mmCIF file of C-alpha atoms in Angstrom:
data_model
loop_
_atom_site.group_PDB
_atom_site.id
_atom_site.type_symbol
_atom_site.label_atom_id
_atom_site.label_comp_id
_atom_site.label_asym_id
_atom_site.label_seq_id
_atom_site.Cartn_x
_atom_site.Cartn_y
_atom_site.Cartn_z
ATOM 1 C CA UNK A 933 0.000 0.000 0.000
ATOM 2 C CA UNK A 934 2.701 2.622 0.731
ATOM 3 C CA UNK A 935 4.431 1.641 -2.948
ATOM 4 C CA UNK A 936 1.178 2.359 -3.958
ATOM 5 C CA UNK A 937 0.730 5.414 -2.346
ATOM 6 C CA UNK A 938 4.362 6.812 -3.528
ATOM 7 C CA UNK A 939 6.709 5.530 -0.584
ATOM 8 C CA UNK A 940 9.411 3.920 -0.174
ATOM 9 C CA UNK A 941 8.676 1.276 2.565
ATOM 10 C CA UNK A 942 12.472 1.045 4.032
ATOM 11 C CA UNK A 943 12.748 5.011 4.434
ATOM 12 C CA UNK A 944 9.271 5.270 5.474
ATOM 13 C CA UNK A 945 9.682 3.710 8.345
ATOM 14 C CA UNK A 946 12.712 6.142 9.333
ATOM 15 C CA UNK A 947 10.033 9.064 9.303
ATOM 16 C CA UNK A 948 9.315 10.771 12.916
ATOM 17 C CA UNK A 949 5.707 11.322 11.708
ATOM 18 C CA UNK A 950 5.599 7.136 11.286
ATOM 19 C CA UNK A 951 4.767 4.463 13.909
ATOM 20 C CA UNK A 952 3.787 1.036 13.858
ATOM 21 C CA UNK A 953 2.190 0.269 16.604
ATOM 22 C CA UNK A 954 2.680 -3.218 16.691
ATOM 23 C CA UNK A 955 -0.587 -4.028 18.284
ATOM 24 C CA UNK A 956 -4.242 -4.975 17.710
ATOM 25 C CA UNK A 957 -6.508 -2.892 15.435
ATOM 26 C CA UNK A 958 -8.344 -1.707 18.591
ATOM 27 C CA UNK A 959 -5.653 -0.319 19.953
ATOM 28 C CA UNK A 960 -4.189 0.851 16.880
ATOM 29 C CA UNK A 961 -7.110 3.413 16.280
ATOM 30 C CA UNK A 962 -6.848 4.737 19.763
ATOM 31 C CA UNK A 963 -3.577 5.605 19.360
ATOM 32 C CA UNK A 964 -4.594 7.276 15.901
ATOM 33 C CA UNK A 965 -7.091 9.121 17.818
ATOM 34 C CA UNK A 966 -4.977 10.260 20.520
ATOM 35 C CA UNK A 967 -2.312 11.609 17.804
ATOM 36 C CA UNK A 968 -4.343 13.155 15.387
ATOM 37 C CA UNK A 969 -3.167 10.292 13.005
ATOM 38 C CA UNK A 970 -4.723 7.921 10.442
ATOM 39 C CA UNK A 971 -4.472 4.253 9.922
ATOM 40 C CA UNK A 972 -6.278 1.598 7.729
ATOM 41 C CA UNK A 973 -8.510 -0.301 9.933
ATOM 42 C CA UNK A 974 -11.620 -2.949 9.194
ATOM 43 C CA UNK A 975 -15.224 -1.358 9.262
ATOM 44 C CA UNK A 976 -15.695 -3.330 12.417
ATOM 45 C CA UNK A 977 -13.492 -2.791 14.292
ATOM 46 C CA UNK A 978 -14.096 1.051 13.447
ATOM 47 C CA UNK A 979 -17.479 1.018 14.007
ATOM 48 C CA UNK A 980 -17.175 -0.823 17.592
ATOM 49 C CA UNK A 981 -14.795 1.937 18.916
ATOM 50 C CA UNK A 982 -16.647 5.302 17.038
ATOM 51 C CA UNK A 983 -20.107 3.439 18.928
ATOM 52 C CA UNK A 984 -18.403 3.503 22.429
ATOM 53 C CA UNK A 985 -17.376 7.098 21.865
ATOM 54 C CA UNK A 986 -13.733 5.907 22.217
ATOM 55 C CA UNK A 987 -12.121 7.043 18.949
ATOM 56 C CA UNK A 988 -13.279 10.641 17.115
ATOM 57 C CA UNK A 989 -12.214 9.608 13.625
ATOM 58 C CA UNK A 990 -13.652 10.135 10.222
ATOM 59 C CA UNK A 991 -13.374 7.712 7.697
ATOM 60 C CA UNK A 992 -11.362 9.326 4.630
ATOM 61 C CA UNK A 993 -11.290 6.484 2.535
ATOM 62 C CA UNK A 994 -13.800 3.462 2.470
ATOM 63 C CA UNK A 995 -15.010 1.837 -0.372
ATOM 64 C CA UNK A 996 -11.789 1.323 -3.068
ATOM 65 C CA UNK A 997 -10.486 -1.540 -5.156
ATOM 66 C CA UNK A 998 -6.843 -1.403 -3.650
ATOM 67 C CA UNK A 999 -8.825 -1.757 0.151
ATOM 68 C CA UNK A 1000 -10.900 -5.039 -1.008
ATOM 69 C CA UNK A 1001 -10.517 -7.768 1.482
ATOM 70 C CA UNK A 1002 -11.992 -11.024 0.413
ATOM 71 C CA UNK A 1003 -12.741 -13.696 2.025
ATOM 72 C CA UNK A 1004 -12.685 -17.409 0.118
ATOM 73 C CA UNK A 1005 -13.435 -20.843 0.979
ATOM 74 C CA UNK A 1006 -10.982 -23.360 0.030
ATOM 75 C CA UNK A 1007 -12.095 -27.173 0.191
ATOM 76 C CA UNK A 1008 -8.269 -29.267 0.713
ATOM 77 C CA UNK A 1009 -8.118 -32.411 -1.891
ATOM 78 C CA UNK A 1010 -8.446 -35.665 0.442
ATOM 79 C CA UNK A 1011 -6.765 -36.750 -2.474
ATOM 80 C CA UNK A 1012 -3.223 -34.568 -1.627
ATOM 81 C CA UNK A 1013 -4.093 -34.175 1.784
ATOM 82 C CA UNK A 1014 -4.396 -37.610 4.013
ATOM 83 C CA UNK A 1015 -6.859 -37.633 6.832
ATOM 84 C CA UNK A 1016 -8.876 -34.250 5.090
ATOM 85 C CA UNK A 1017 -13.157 -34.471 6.029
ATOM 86 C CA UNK A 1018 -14.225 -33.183 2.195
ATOM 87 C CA UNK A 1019 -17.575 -34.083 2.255
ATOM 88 C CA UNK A 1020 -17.626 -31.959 5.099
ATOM 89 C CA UNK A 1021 -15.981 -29.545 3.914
ATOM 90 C CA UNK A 1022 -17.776 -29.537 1.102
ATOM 91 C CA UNK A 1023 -21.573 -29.392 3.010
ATOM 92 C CA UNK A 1024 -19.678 -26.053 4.909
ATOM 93 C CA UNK A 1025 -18.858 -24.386 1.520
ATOM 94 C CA UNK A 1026 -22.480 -25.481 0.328
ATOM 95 C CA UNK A 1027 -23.924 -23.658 3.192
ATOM 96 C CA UNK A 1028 -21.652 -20.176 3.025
ATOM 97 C CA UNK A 1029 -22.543 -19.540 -0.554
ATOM 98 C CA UNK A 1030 -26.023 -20.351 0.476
ATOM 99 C CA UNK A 1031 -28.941 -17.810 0.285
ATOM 100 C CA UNK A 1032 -29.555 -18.279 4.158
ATOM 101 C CA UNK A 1033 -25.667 -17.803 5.283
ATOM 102 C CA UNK A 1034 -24.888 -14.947 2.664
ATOM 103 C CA UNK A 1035 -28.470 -12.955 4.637
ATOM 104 C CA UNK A 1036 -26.347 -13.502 7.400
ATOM 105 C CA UNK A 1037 -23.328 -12.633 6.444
ATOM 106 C CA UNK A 1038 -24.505 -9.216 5.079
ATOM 107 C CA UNK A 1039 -27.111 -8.505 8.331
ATOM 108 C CA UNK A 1040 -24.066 -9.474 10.878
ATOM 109 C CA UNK A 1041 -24.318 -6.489 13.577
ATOM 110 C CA UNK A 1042 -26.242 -4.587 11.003
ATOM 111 C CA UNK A 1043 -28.860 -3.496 13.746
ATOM 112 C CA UNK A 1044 -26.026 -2.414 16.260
ATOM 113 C CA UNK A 1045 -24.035 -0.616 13.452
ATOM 114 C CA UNK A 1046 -26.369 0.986 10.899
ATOM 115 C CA UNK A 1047 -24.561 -0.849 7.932
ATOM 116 C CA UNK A 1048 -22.818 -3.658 7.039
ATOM 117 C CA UNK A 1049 -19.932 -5.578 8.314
ATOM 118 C CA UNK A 1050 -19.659 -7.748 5.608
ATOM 119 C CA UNK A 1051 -20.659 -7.702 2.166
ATOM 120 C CA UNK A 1052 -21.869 -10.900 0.639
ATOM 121 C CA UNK A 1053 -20.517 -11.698 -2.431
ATOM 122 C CA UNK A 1054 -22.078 -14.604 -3.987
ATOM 123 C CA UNK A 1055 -25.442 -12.809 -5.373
ATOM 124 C CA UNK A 1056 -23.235 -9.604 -6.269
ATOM 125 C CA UNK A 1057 -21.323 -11.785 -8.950
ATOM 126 C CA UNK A 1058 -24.440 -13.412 -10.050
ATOM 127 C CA UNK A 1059 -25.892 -9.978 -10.767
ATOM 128 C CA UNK A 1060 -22.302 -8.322 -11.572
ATOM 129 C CA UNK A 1061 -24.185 -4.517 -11.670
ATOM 130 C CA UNK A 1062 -22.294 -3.495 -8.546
ATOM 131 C CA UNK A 1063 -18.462 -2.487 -9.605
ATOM 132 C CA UNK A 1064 -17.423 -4.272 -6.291
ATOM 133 C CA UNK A 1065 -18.051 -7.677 -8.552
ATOM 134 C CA UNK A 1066 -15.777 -6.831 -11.223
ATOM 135 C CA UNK A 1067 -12.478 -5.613 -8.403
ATOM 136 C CA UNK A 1068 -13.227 -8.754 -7.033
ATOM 137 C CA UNK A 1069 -12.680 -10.505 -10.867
ATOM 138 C CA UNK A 1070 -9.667 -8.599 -10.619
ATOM 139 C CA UNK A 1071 -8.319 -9.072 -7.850
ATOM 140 C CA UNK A 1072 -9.449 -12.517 -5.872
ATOM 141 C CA UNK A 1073 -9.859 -14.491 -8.840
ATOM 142 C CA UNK A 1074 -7.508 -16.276 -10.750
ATOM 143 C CA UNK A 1075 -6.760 -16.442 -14.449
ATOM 144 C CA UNK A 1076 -10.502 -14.790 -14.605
ATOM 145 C CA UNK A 1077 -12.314 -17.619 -12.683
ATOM 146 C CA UNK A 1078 -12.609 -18.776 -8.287
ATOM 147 C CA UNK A 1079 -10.918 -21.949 -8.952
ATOM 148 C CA UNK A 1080 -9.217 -22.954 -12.285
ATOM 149 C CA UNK A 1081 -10.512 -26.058 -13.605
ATOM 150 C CA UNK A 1082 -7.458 -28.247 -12.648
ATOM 151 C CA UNK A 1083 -7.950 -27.383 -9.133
ATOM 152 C CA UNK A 1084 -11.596 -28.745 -9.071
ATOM 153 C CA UNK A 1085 -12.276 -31.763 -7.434
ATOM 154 C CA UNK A 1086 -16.427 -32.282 -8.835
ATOM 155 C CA UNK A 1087 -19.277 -29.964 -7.706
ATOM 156 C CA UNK A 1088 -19.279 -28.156 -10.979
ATOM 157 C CA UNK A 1089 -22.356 -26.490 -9.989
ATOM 158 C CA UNK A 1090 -20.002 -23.788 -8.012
ATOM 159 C CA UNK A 1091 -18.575 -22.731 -11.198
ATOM 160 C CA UNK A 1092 -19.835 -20.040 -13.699
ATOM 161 C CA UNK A 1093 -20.546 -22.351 -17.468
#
């Protein structure tokens, strides 16, 4: 992110203005707070802290490709992997991509925090109209699909024809 952003990483970290803080995100924005500073931080975790009245900061940045964090299920091959539970497995991935666990996923804390936590992303790249499906294309997918073909082990019906 700091390449990104136009620094160099090694010299960056020589700056007074810089600190890590080497700690957990909660206590990462209260030190932020207390310094006038800014960090990158996950909406929770925000919203938690700005809720308690513990932290006074504004969100600069929040929806951008280059701040995409996705989350994937990965089913091991028993086939590689001796002693693996895939049809298990397998049942657990059926059930995240499922209408009933994605509701969940994007209604997590919803009440308590005015917005979503999470996004579900399974009907979003069904209906690809939101340009949140297309930076996850880009950027979580590989070669342009979830799983490339030789990395399939059955249950075709998770794949796009």
């Amino acid at each position: 992110m700091w390449t990104y952003a136009g620094f160099n990483w090694t010299q960056l970290r020589e700056e007074a203005w810089f600190l890590e803080s080497g700690s957990g995100m909660g206590k990462t924005l209260l030190i932020a707070n207390e310094r006038d500073g800014y960090t990158l931080t996950d909406i929770g975790t925000y919203l938690k802290y700005l809720g308690e009245g513990l932290i006074r900061l504004e969100i600069l940045i929040g929806e951008e490709k280059e701040l995409l964090n996705v989350y994937s299920v990965i089913s091991v091959n028993p086939n590689k992997v001796a002693g693996i539970n895939f049809e298990d497995a397998m049942t657990f991935t059926k059930f995240l991509i499922s209408n009933k666990c994605q509701s969940l996923i994007g209604n997590y804390k919803k009440d308590a925090y005015t917005q979503s936590l999470f996004y579900p992303a399974v009907n979003l790249l069904k209906e690809d109209t939101d340009p949140v499906a297309q930076w996850i294309r880009e950027t979580a997918f590989f070669n342009g699909t979830e799983c490339p073909s030789k990395y399939r082990l059955g249950s075709l019906e998770f794949y796009d024809k």
